[in-house]
Every structure is written in C-alpha cells, then in structure tokens.
Short mmCIF file of C-alpha atoms and ligand atoms in Angstrom, two decimals:
data_model
loop_
_atom_site.label_atom_id
_atom_site.label_comp_id
_atom_site.label_asym_id
_atom_site.label_seq_id
_atom_site.Cartn_x
_atom_site.Cartn_y
_atom_site.Cartn_z
CA MET A 18 79.26 71.94 187.00
CA TYR A 19 79.82 74.84 184.70
CA ALA A 20 83.45 75.06 185.72
CA TYR A 21 83.92 71.41 184.87
CA LYS A 22 82.32 71.85 181.49
CA LEU A 23 84.41 74.91 180.73
CA ASP A 24 87.58 73.00 181.65
CA GLU A 25 86.63 70.23 179.34
CA PHE A 26 85.97 72.69 176.58
CA ALA A 27 89.29 74.40 177.12
CA GLN A 28 91.13 71.13 176.67
CA GLN A 29 89.61 70.62 173.27
CA ALA A 30 90.22 74.10 172.01
CA GLY A 31 93.63 75.53 171.29
CA ARG A 32 94.80 78.99 172.16
CA LEU A 33 94.15 81.47 169.42
CA ASP A 34 97.35 83.02 167.99
CA CYS A 35 95.85 85.49 165.58
CA ALA A 36 92.76 86.61 163.74
CA ILE A 37 92.53 87.86 160.15
CA ILE A 38 89.72 90.30 159.46
CA VAL A 39 88.43 90.49 155.91
CA PRO A 40 85.83 93.11 154.94
CA ILE A 41 83.61 91.79 152.18
CA LEU A 42 81.22 93.34 149.72
CA ASN A 43 80.34 91.16 146.73
CA GLU A 44 83.47 89.04 146.47
CA ALA A 45 81.84 85.67 145.66
CA ALA A 46 84.56 84.47 143.30
CA ASN A 47 87.38 85.46 145.64
CA ILE A 48 86.34 83.95 148.97
CA GLN A 49 87.27 80.30 148.51
CA PRO A 50 90.69 81.04 146.92
CA LEU A 51 91.44 83.56 149.66
CA ILE A 52 90.72 81.11 152.46
CA GLU A 53 92.91 78.50 150.77
CA LYS A 54 95.77 80.97 150.32
CA ILE A 55 95.62 82.14 153.93
CA GLY A 56 95.38 78.55 155.11
CA THR A 57 98.54 77.66 153.18
CA VAL A 58 100.68 80.44 154.63
CA LEU A 59 99.38 80.19 158.20
CA THR A 60 99.98 76.51 158.82
CA GLY A 61 101.31 76.16 162.34
CA TYR A 62 99.24 79.09 163.60
CA ASP A 63 95.98 78.73 165.47
CA ALA A 64 94.16 81.39 163.49
CA GLU A 65 90.62 82.45 162.79
CA ILE A 66 89.39 84.37 159.77
CA ILE A 67 86.57 86.82 160.40
CA PHE A 68 84.64 88.03 157.38
CA VAL A 69 82.56 91.18 157.83
CA ASP A 70 79.84 91.42 155.21
CA ASP A 71 77.78 94.54 154.50
CA GLY A 72 74.91 92.98 152.63
CA SER A 73 76.56 91.33 149.62
CA THR A 74 74.04 90.47 146.92
CA ASP A 75 76.18 88.21 144.76
CA GLY A 76 76.02 85.06 146.87
CA SER A 77 79.13 85.88 148.95
CA LEU A 78 77.19 85.48 152.17
CA GLU A 79 75.83 82.04 151.26
CA ILE A 80 79.34 80.86 150.34
CA LEU A 81 80.75 82.23 153.59
CA GLU A 82 78.05 80.70 155.75
CA SER A 83 78.40 77.28 154.23
CA ILE A 84 82.16 77.37 154.80
CA ALA A 85 81.74 78.70 158.33
CA ALA A 86 79.19 76.01 159.15
CA ALA A 87 81.82 73.35 158.54
CA ASN A 88 84.82 75.13 160.04
CA ARG A 89 84.88 76.98 163.32
CA SER A 90 88.00 79.00 162.44
CA ILE A 91 85.96 80.82 159.82
CA ARG A 92 83.50 83.32 161.24
CA VAL A 93 81.04 85.67 159.60
CA ILE A 94 79.72 88.97 160.88
CA ARG A 95 76.72 90.29 158.99
CA ARG A 96 75.79 93.92 159.12
CA ILE A 97 72.42 95.12 157.92
CA GLY A 98 71.85 98.53 156.35
CA ARG A 99 75.46 99.56 157.00
CA ARG A 100 78.33 100.46 154.74
CA GLY A 101 81.93 101.43 155.23
CA LEU A 102 85.19 99.59 155.21
CA SER A 103 86.58 101.15 158.39
CA SER A 104 83.58 100.54 160.60
CA ALA A 105 83.31 96.98 159.27
CA VAL A 106 86.92 96.30 160.23
CA VAL A 107 86.39 97.80 163.70
CA GLU A 108 83.49 95.45 164.29
CA GLY A 109 85.69 92.53 163.29
CA PHE A 110 88.33 93.64 165.79
CA LEU A 111 85.82 93.89 168.60
CA SER A 112 84.61 90.36 167.97
CA THR A 113 87.90 88.55 168.56
CA VAL A 114 90.13 87.85 171.56
CA ALA A 115 93.18 86.91 169.49
CA PRO A 116 96.24 88.83 170.76
CA VAL A 117 97.36 89.66 167.21
CA VAL A 118 94.85 90.83 164.64
CA ALA A 119 95.50 91.34 160.92
CA VAL A 120 93.33 93.06 158.32
CA MET A 121 93.34 92.29 154.61
CA ASP A 122 91.08 92.85 151.61
CA GLY A 123 88.92 90.04 150.32
CA ASP A 124 89.74 90.53 146.66
CA LEU A 125 93.15 88.77 146.54
CA GLN A 126 94.98 92.07 145.92
CA HIS A 127 96.93 91.76 149.17
CA ASP A 128 99.75 89.26 149.11
CA GLU A 129 99.03 86.78 151.88
CA SER A 130 102.59 85.43 151.83
CA VAL A 131 103.78 88.39 153.95
CA LEU A 132 101.23 87.65 156.71
CA PRO A 133 103.63 85.41 158.70
CA ALA A 134 106.28 88.17 158.72
CA MET A 135 103.77 90.70 160.00
CA ILE A 136 102.43 88.39 162.69
CA ALA A 137 105.93 87.31 163.76
CA ALA A 138 107.01 90.95 164.17
CA LEU A 139 104.24 91.46 166.73
CA GLN A 140 104.66 88.14 168.50
CA SER A 141 108.38 88.69 169.01
CA GLY A 142 107.74 92.17 170.42
CA GLU A 143 109.73 93.79 167.62
CA ALA A 144 106.79 96.06 166.75
CA ASP A 145 103.25 96.86 167.88
CA LEU A 146 101.96 97.37 164.36
CA ALA A 147 103.19 95.82 161.11
CA TYR A 148 101.90 96.94 157.75
CA GLY A 149 102.17 95.86 154.16
CA SER A 150 103.80 98.62 152.12
CA ARG A 151 103.61 99.07 148.36
CA TYR A 152 106.15 101.87 148.52
CA ALA A 153 108.94 100.32 150.60
CA GLY A 154 111.88 98.71 148.82
CA GLY A 155 110.66 95.56 147.09
CA GLY A 156 107.02 96.67 147.19
CA SER A 157 104.93 97.85 144.27
CA VAL A 158 101.47 99.10 143.42
CA GLY A 159 101.29 96.88 140.35
CA ASP A 160 99.94 98.25 137.08
CA TRP A 161 98.25 101.43 138.21
CA ALA A 162 97.45 104.17 135.68
CA ALA A 163 99.47 107.39 136.02
CA ASP A 164 96.53 109.42 137.41
CA ARG A 165 95.75 106.88 140.13
CA LEU A 166 99.43 106.84 141.06
CA MET A 167 99.49 110.61 141.34
CA ILE A 168 96.33 110.79 143.47
CA SER A 169 97.78 108.13 145.74
CA ASN A 170 101.05 110.06 146.09
CA VAL A 171 99.30 113.31 146.98
CA ALA A 172 97.04 111.53 149.47
CA THR A 173 100.06 109.84 151.07
CA ARG A 174 101.81 113.17 151.51
CA MET A 175 98.70 114.77 153.02
CA ALA A 176 98.45 111.93 155.50
CA GLY A 177 101.85 112.87 156.89
CA SER A 178 100.28 115.95 158.48
CA VAL A 179 98.02 113.98 160.81
CA MET A 180 100.32 111.14 161.87
CA LYS A 181 102.77 110.98 164.76
CA THR A 182 104.23 107.84 163.23
CA PRO A 183 105.51 108.20 159.66
CA LEU A 184 104.35 105.35 157.40
CA SER A 185 105.59 104.73 153.86
CA ASP A 186 102.09 103.55 152.85
CA PRO A 187 99.42 105.03 155.15
CA MET A 188 96.72 104.15 152.60
CA SER A 189 97.47 100.46 153.01
CA GLY A 190 94.52 98.35 154.08
CA PHE A 191 96.87 95.48 154.86
CA PHE A 192 98.31 95.39 158.38
CA ALA A 193 98.47 93.63 161.73
CA ILE A 194 98.31 95.17 165.18
CA ARG A 195 98.42 94.00 168.77
CA ARG A 196 94.82 93.70 169.94
CA GLU A 197 95.51 95.54 173.20
CA LEU A 198 96.91 98.55 171.37
CA PHE A 199 93.92 98.59 169.06
CA LEU A 200 91.53 98.52 172.01
CA ASP A 201 93.36 101.50 173.55
CA ILE A 202 92.91 103.49 170.36
CA ALA A 203 89.42 102.28 169.41
CA PRO A 204 87.38 104.90 171.34
CA ARG A 205 89.21 107.70 169.51
CA LEU A 206 88.79 106.33 165.99
CA SER A 207 86.80 108.34 163.50
CA GLN A 208 85.71 105.18 161.62
CA ALA A 209 84.77 107.38 158.67
CA GLY A 210 85.56 106.13 155.22
CA TYR A 211 88.05 103.59 154.00
CA LYS A 212 91.39 104.32 155.56
CA ILE A 213 91.42 102.41 158.82
CA LEU A 214 95.22 102.14 159.14
CA LEU A 215 95.58 105.91 158.82
CA ASP A 216 92.72 106.40 161.26
CA ILE A 217 94.45 104.12 163.81
CA VAL A 218 97.85 105.76 163.53
CA ALA A 219 96.42 109.31 163.49
CA SER A 220 94.24 108.58 166.53
CA HIS A 221 97.13 107.54 168.75
CA PRO A 222 98.68 110.50 170.59
CA GLU A 223 102.16 108.94 170.67
CA PRO A 224 104.33 107.34 168.00
CA ILE A 225 103.72 103.63 167.49
CA ARG A 226 106.52 101.09 167.03
CA VAL A 227 105.92 99.97 163.47
CA LYS A 228 107.47 97.58 161.01
CA GLN A 229 106.89 97.84 157.28
CA VAL A 230 106.76 94.72 155.17
CA PRO A 231 107.07 95.34 151.42
CA TYR A 232 104.63 93.56 149.12
CA LYS A 233 103.41 93.77 145.55
CA PHE A 234 99.80 94.89 145.17
CA ARG A 235 98.05 92.50 142.81
CA THR A 236 95.55 93.41 140.13
CA ARG A 237 91.97 92.47 140.82
CA THR A 238 90.92 89.53 138.66
CA ALA A 239 87.35 88.95 139.84
CA GLY A 240 84.63 91.24 141.15
CA GLU A 241 84.68 95.03 141.10
CA SER A 242 86.31 97.79 143.11
CA LYS A 243 83.82 99.48 145.44
CA LEU A 244 85.72 102.72 145.60
CA ASP A 245 84.16 105.65 143.78
CA SER A 246 84.67 109.40 143.63
CA MET A 247 83.21 109.76 147.14
CA VAL A 248 86.37 108.14 148.47
CA VAL A 249 88.31 111.36 147.94
CA LEU A 250 85.73 113.27 149.94
CA GLU A 251 85.75 110.72 152.74
CA TYR A 252 89.51 110.90 152.84
CA VAL A 253 89.54 114.69 153.18
CA GLU A 254 86.86 114.40 155.87
CA LEU A 255 89.00 111.93 157.81
CA LEU A 256 92.05 114.20 157.59
CA LEU A 257 90.04 117.26 158.68
CA GLU A 258 88.55 115.34 161.56
CA LYS A 259 92.02 114.40 162.77
CA LEU A 260 93.33 117.96 162.30
CA VAL A 261 90.51 120.13 163.68
CA GLY A 262 87.77 117.69 164.70
CA ARG A 263 88.35 118.38 168.38
CA LEU A 264 87.66 122.09 167.91
CA VAL A 265 84.80 122.08 165.39
CA PRO A 266 82.69 119.25 164.03
CA VAL A 267 83.79 118.58 160.44
CA LYS A 268 80.15 118.38 159.36
CA LEU A 269 79.67 121.96 160.59
CA LEU A 270 82.55 123.06 158.35
CA MET A 271 80.99 121.25 155.40
CA PHE A 272 77.59 122.74 156.21
CA GLY A 273 79.23 126.18 156.28
CA ALA A 274 80.95 125.62 152.93
CA VAL A 275 77.61 124.64 151.39
CA GLY A 276 76.09 127.77 152.95
CA LEU A 277 78.72 129.97 151.29
CA VAL A 278 77.98 128.48 147.88
CA GLY A 279 74.26 128.84 148.69
CA THR A 280 74.75 132.56 149.25
CA LEU A 281 76.11 132.91 145.71
CA VAL A 282 73.15 130.92 144.39
CA HIS A 283 70.86 133.25 146.31
CA LEU A 284 72.44 136.35 144.77
CA ALA A 285 72.31 134.85 141.27
CA LEU A 286 68.62 133.97 141.65
CA LEU A 287 67.84 137.42 143.06
CA TRP A 288 69.61 139.09 140.17
CA GLY A 289 67.83 136.86 137.66
CA ALA A 290 64.40 137.53 139.15
CA LEU A 291 64.98 141.29 139.34
CA THR A 292 66.53 141.87 135.95
CA GLY A 293 65.27 138.91 133.93
CA LEU A 294 61.72 138.59 135.21
CA GLY A 295 61.26 142.15 136.42
CA ALA A 296 59.83 140.93 139.74
CA SER A 297 59.38 143.26 142.71
CA PHE A 298 62.19 143.10 145.25
CA ALA A 299 60.05 141.35 147.86
CA ILE A 300 58.93 138.63 145.43
CA ALA A 301 62.43 138.26 143.98
CA GLN A 302 64.05 138.04 147.43
CA GLY A 303 61.41 135.56 148.63
CA SER A 304 61.87 133.26 145.60
CA ALA A 305 65.66 133.52 145.81
CA THR A 306 65.50 132.53 149.51
CA LEU A 307 63.36 129.50 148.75
CA GLY A 308 65.58 128.54 145.82
CA ALA A 309 68.76 128.90 147.87
CA MET A 310 67.29 126.89 150.77
CA THR A 311 66.37 124.10 148.36
CA PHE A 312 69.86 124.23 146.87
CA ASN A 313 71.45 124.09 150.34
CA PHE A 314 69.24 121.19 151.35
CA ALA A 315 69.97 119.20 148.21
CA LEU A 316 73.72 119.80 148.38
CA ASN A 317 73.98 119.03 152.10
CA ASN A 318 72.01 115.87 151.45
CA VAL A 319 74.51 114.49 148.93
CA PHE A 320 77.66 116.05 150.41
CA THR A 321 77.61 116.76 154.15
CA TYR A 322 75.14 114.00 155.04
CA ARG A 323 75.83 111.53 152.26
CA ASP A 324 76.08 108.86 154.99
CA ARG A 325 72.42 109.54 155.88
CA LYS A 326 71.17 110.59 152.46
CA LEU A 327 67.40 111.07 152.22
CA THR A 328 65.62 109.72 149.15
CA GLY A 329 62.08 109.42 147.82
CA TRP A 330 59.34 110.61 150.14
CA ARG A 331 61.84 111.26 152.92
CA TRP A 332 63.59 113.74 150.64
CA VAL A 333 60.37 115.78 150.56
CA THR A 334 59.72 115.69 154.32
CA GLY A 335 63.43 116.38 154.87
CA TRP A 336 63.22 119.44 152.64
CA LEU A 337 60.18 120.69 154.60
CA SER A 338 61.90 120.26 157.96
CA PHE A 339 65.06 121.91 156.58
CA CYS A 340 63.09 124.96 155.40
CA ALA A 341 61.25 125.17 158.72
CA ALA A 342 64.48 125.00 160.75
CA CYS A 343 66.21 127.56 158.53
CA GLY A 344 63.17 129.83 158.79
CA ILE A 345 63.65 129.95 162.56
CA GLY A 346 67.38 130.45 161.95
CA ALA A 347 66.60 133.48 159.80
CA VAL A 348 64.43 134.98 162.55
CA ALA A 349 67.26 134.45 165.06
CA ASN A 350 69.74 135.93 162.59
CA VAL A 351 67.71 139.11 162.05
CA GLY A 352 66.85 139.40 165.78
CA ILE A 353 70.43 139.12 167.01
CA GLY A 354 71.79 141.33 164.23
CA THR A 355 69.26 144.05 164.99
CA LEU A 356 69.91 143.82 168.73
CA LEU A 357 73.67 144.27 168.27
CA TYR A 358 73.11 147.06 165.78
CA THR A 359 70.90 149.01 168.19
CA GLU A 360 73.57 148.48 170.88
CA ALA A 361 75.83 150.57 168.64
CA TRP A 362 77.95 147.81 167.10
CA SER A 363 79.02 148.54 163.56
CA TRP A 364 76.68 147.27 160.84
CA TRP A 365 79.00 144.57 159.54
CA ILE A 366 79.78 143.07 162.97
CA ALA A 367 76.05 142.98 163.74
CA GLY A 368 75.34 141.46 160.32
CA LEU A 369 78.10 138.81 160.59
CA ALA A 370 77.19 137.86 164.15
CA GLY A 371 73.56 137.39 163.15
CA ALA A 372 74.52 135.29 160.12
CA LEU A 373 76.98 133.18 162.14
CA ILE A 374 74.55 132.42 164.94
CA GLY A 375 71.79 131.74 162.43
CA SER A 376 74.05 129.29 160.58
CA VAL A 377 75.10 127.42 163.69
CA TRP A 378 71.45 127.16 164.67
CA ASN A 379 70.61 125.86 161.18
CA TYR A 380 73.37 123.26 161.46
CA ALA A 381 72.33 122.09 164.93
CA ALA A 382 68.61 122.07 164.19
CA THR A 383 68.84 120.27 160.85
CA SER A 384 71.36 117.71 162.08
CA TRP A 385 68.76 116.73 164.64
CA LEU A 386 65.54 117.33 162.71
CA THR A 387 66.41 116.55 159.09
CA TRP A 388 69.38 114.17 159.17
CA ARG A 389 69.04 112.50 162.55
CA LYS A 390 70.99 109.25 162.87
CA ARG A 391 68.63 106.33 162.85
N1 GDP B 18 82.15 95.07 154.72
C1 GDP B 18 82.47 95.94 153.73
N2 GDP B 18 83.46 95.64 152.87
C2 GDP B 18 83.76 96.51 151.90
C3 GDP B 18 83.08 97.75 151.73
N3 GDP B 18 83.63 98.40 150.67
C4 GDP B 18 84.61 97.61 150.19
N4 GDP B 18 84.69 96.46 150.92
C5 GDP B 18 85.67 95.36 150.79
O1 GDP B 18 86.91 95.93 151.11
C6 GDP B 18 87.96 95.37 150.30
C7 GDP B 18 88.66 96.48 149.50
O2 GDP B 18 87.75 97.12 148.64
P1 GDP B 18 88.06 97.39 147.11
O3 GDP B 18 86.80 97.83 146.49
O4 GDP B 18 88.78 96.24 146.50
O5 GDP B 18 89.05 98.63 147.22
P2 GDP B 18 90.29 98.94 146.24
O6 GDP B 18 91.19 97.75 146.28
O7 GDP B 18 90.93 100.15 146.82
O8 GDP B 18 89.68 99.15 144.90
C8 GDP B 18 87.28 94.32 149.45
O9 GDP B 18 87.39 93.08 150.11
C9 GDP B 18 85.83 94.78 149.41
O10 GDP B 18 84.96 93.70 149.20
C10 GDP B 18 82.02 98.04 152.66
O11 GDP B 18 81.37 99.08 152.61
N5 GDP B 18 81.77 97.11 153.63
MG1 MG B 19 90.74 95.96 145.96
#
C-alpha cells in the first residue's frame, strides 16, 4: 500500500534539478524581490529555494512562512539561538537532495542572472564547483570604499595559503557545487565564521575542478550588513584552523595569546602595587594574580570564546569557575616546576615546563568548566 502511494506521489512530483540556499538575517524588504528574480532566471529548472533563518526579528520569518505555505518549492529552516553564515548554509545543504546546490545572499547583492551559467557548468560536467567572481574579467565589487577594497585584497591573498585550488574570489558567498562533492567535504568543514566557499575549498585535500563566472556585486539597498569587526577575527581563525588546526586547537593558541598579554598585565599590576601603593610583596603578588586572572577571563570571554560569551549572572559564575580552575593550574605549575628543578633541570626549563603544563591544564579545564558548549 505504501509502495503504491509513493508511486502515485512520484508521478505528481518532478525531479529536482537544483536547490538555492539563502541565509537570512533580517532581510524583510529583500525576500519577495529575491524570489521573483530567481524565479525569472530559473524558468525551465525544477528548483527549490531554501531559506535558513537565524532568528530574524524584522518580520522576515513571517514573510517567508506565508510564501512557503503557498509554494512547496520555497522552504524555510529556522534555527533557534544560533548564529553564523557558514553553519546556516551547511544546514541548508544537508536538507536537500538536489544534485546541484547553489548558495547566494538574501540581500540582492549577488546577481542572480549568472545562476544558470553556474548550474549549467555543473550539470554538463564541465566543473564540480562554479563560483561568482567579482575579480575575474567582467566582474566588479561595485562602489566599495578604498579601505574595504584593500582589506578584501589582503584577505584574498592570505586565503591562497590554505587552498589547493586557486580561486580569483575566495571570499565570494555566491557559488554552486555538486551535492555529492559537498557531502564528501562536509565532515571536514570548520563551519566557523562567514567564508563557507573558502572553508569548502580549503577542506578538500585535492584540487577541485572549478569554473569562475564574473559578476558585478550590487550595493545593498535595503536592510543592513551583519558583518562587523569580529569578521576579521573569524577569518583569521578559519585560516589558522586550516593551517595548523590538525596539530593544535586554534582556541588553545588564542588562549595562550591572551595568557601572554595577561602576564604583562600581571607584571604591571605588581609593579603598581609595590611602588604606587607600597604594598608588601605577598599582598601585591596576590592582588596582581587576581587582577590578571580577571583580565584573562574577561578577554577570553570576548575573544577566544566569543561564540559562547557569558553575560550577566553567568559572567560571575564563569569568573568563579575560571579562577578555581586556574588556581589548580597554578598548583600543578609550581609542583611540576619544582619537581623538575629538584631533578637537576636548569631553572628556566623547569619554570617553562611548569608554566606550559599549567596553561594547557587551564585551557582544558576552563573549556569544559567555564565555556562548555551547551
Ligand atoms: N542565517 C544567517 N544569515 C546570516 C547571518 N549573518 C548574515 N546573514 C545573511 O547572509 C547574507 C550576507 O550577509 P551580509 O550582512 O549582507 O554580508 P555582506 O554582504 O558581506 O555585508 C545576507 O543574506 C544576510 O541576511 C547569520 O548569522 N545567520
Ligand atoms: Mg550583503
């Protein structure tokens, strides 16, 4: 009986040619025009458009759901308490069975008229990945200010170091890929940040057959850009993860960098307490330790763990657990250092080894205790 029903269903439905994934965060004014534009250029294709929304508050979701309710080629994925362009796009990918999947922004900045060329390149077997390029002949970034242009150029050059396949525009968020290839790569993706195309290409051990399709990046006319200064940080984190992530966790490196700055803060506080306040060494060292721990906690909270940032009351309990974990780390540090020293290692090797082991403990303990993933 089920088989019969499935057969009947199959006769009604066509075979899906492609899916277009559109990440959305507060794009109310852009949704309807975007669907119309895509619909115009993809006539003749059996396509679905999958919007992935991360909790828009401007009515985008209501607009999307009312459109989706009347049209089964429009689908909506809602994520709750999540953020991030890359991970949103990955979820869109995993929700479709279309053999060719494209990704484009929901703010009308990507020129939909090149979609057919990208899709055709994959369908014909000419390429496994086709991407919209603002830097290829005929493409353009539109009216960007000089500083944005320069940042983009530097970032593009840095990307070259992590990719087996050279791309003229690795920062592009506009591309299409064969679904099977994406699924091969998916388990290795970092999913951090905003640069999903770069993540895909950098996560594939071999070169990918690509085709670039030039297009002109349009200026945003409605809604606001969601990219802020954190984007630069996320980008560097993605690059580091692709370069050394297999050897050391990037968060450990960031934790270590914060620790180095924290050591300077410690020395400054110690100096201030000794010379400025005339405190005894024990009191000065104790206050400097507490001050430096608080500094390290606060900086790690906004930098290393900005994806799990603690606020309000949880900031306070987080600070307590951080101090407790680092207290144990300090005991381990002194214990191991002293042990090595009494075993006749030179003072600086004993000191460094203690500090290193203490720091790794601090990282491991606080990543579990203070900033555990929920
Ligand atoms: N689902 C989701 N979409 C996002 C997020 N951040 C940005 N977007 C969407 O991603 C697209 C590109 O973002 P935009 O802010 O325009 O980036 P810009 O063009 O580089 O300034 C737009 O459709 C945004 O609505 C996010 O955290 N989650
Ligand atoms: Mg945009």
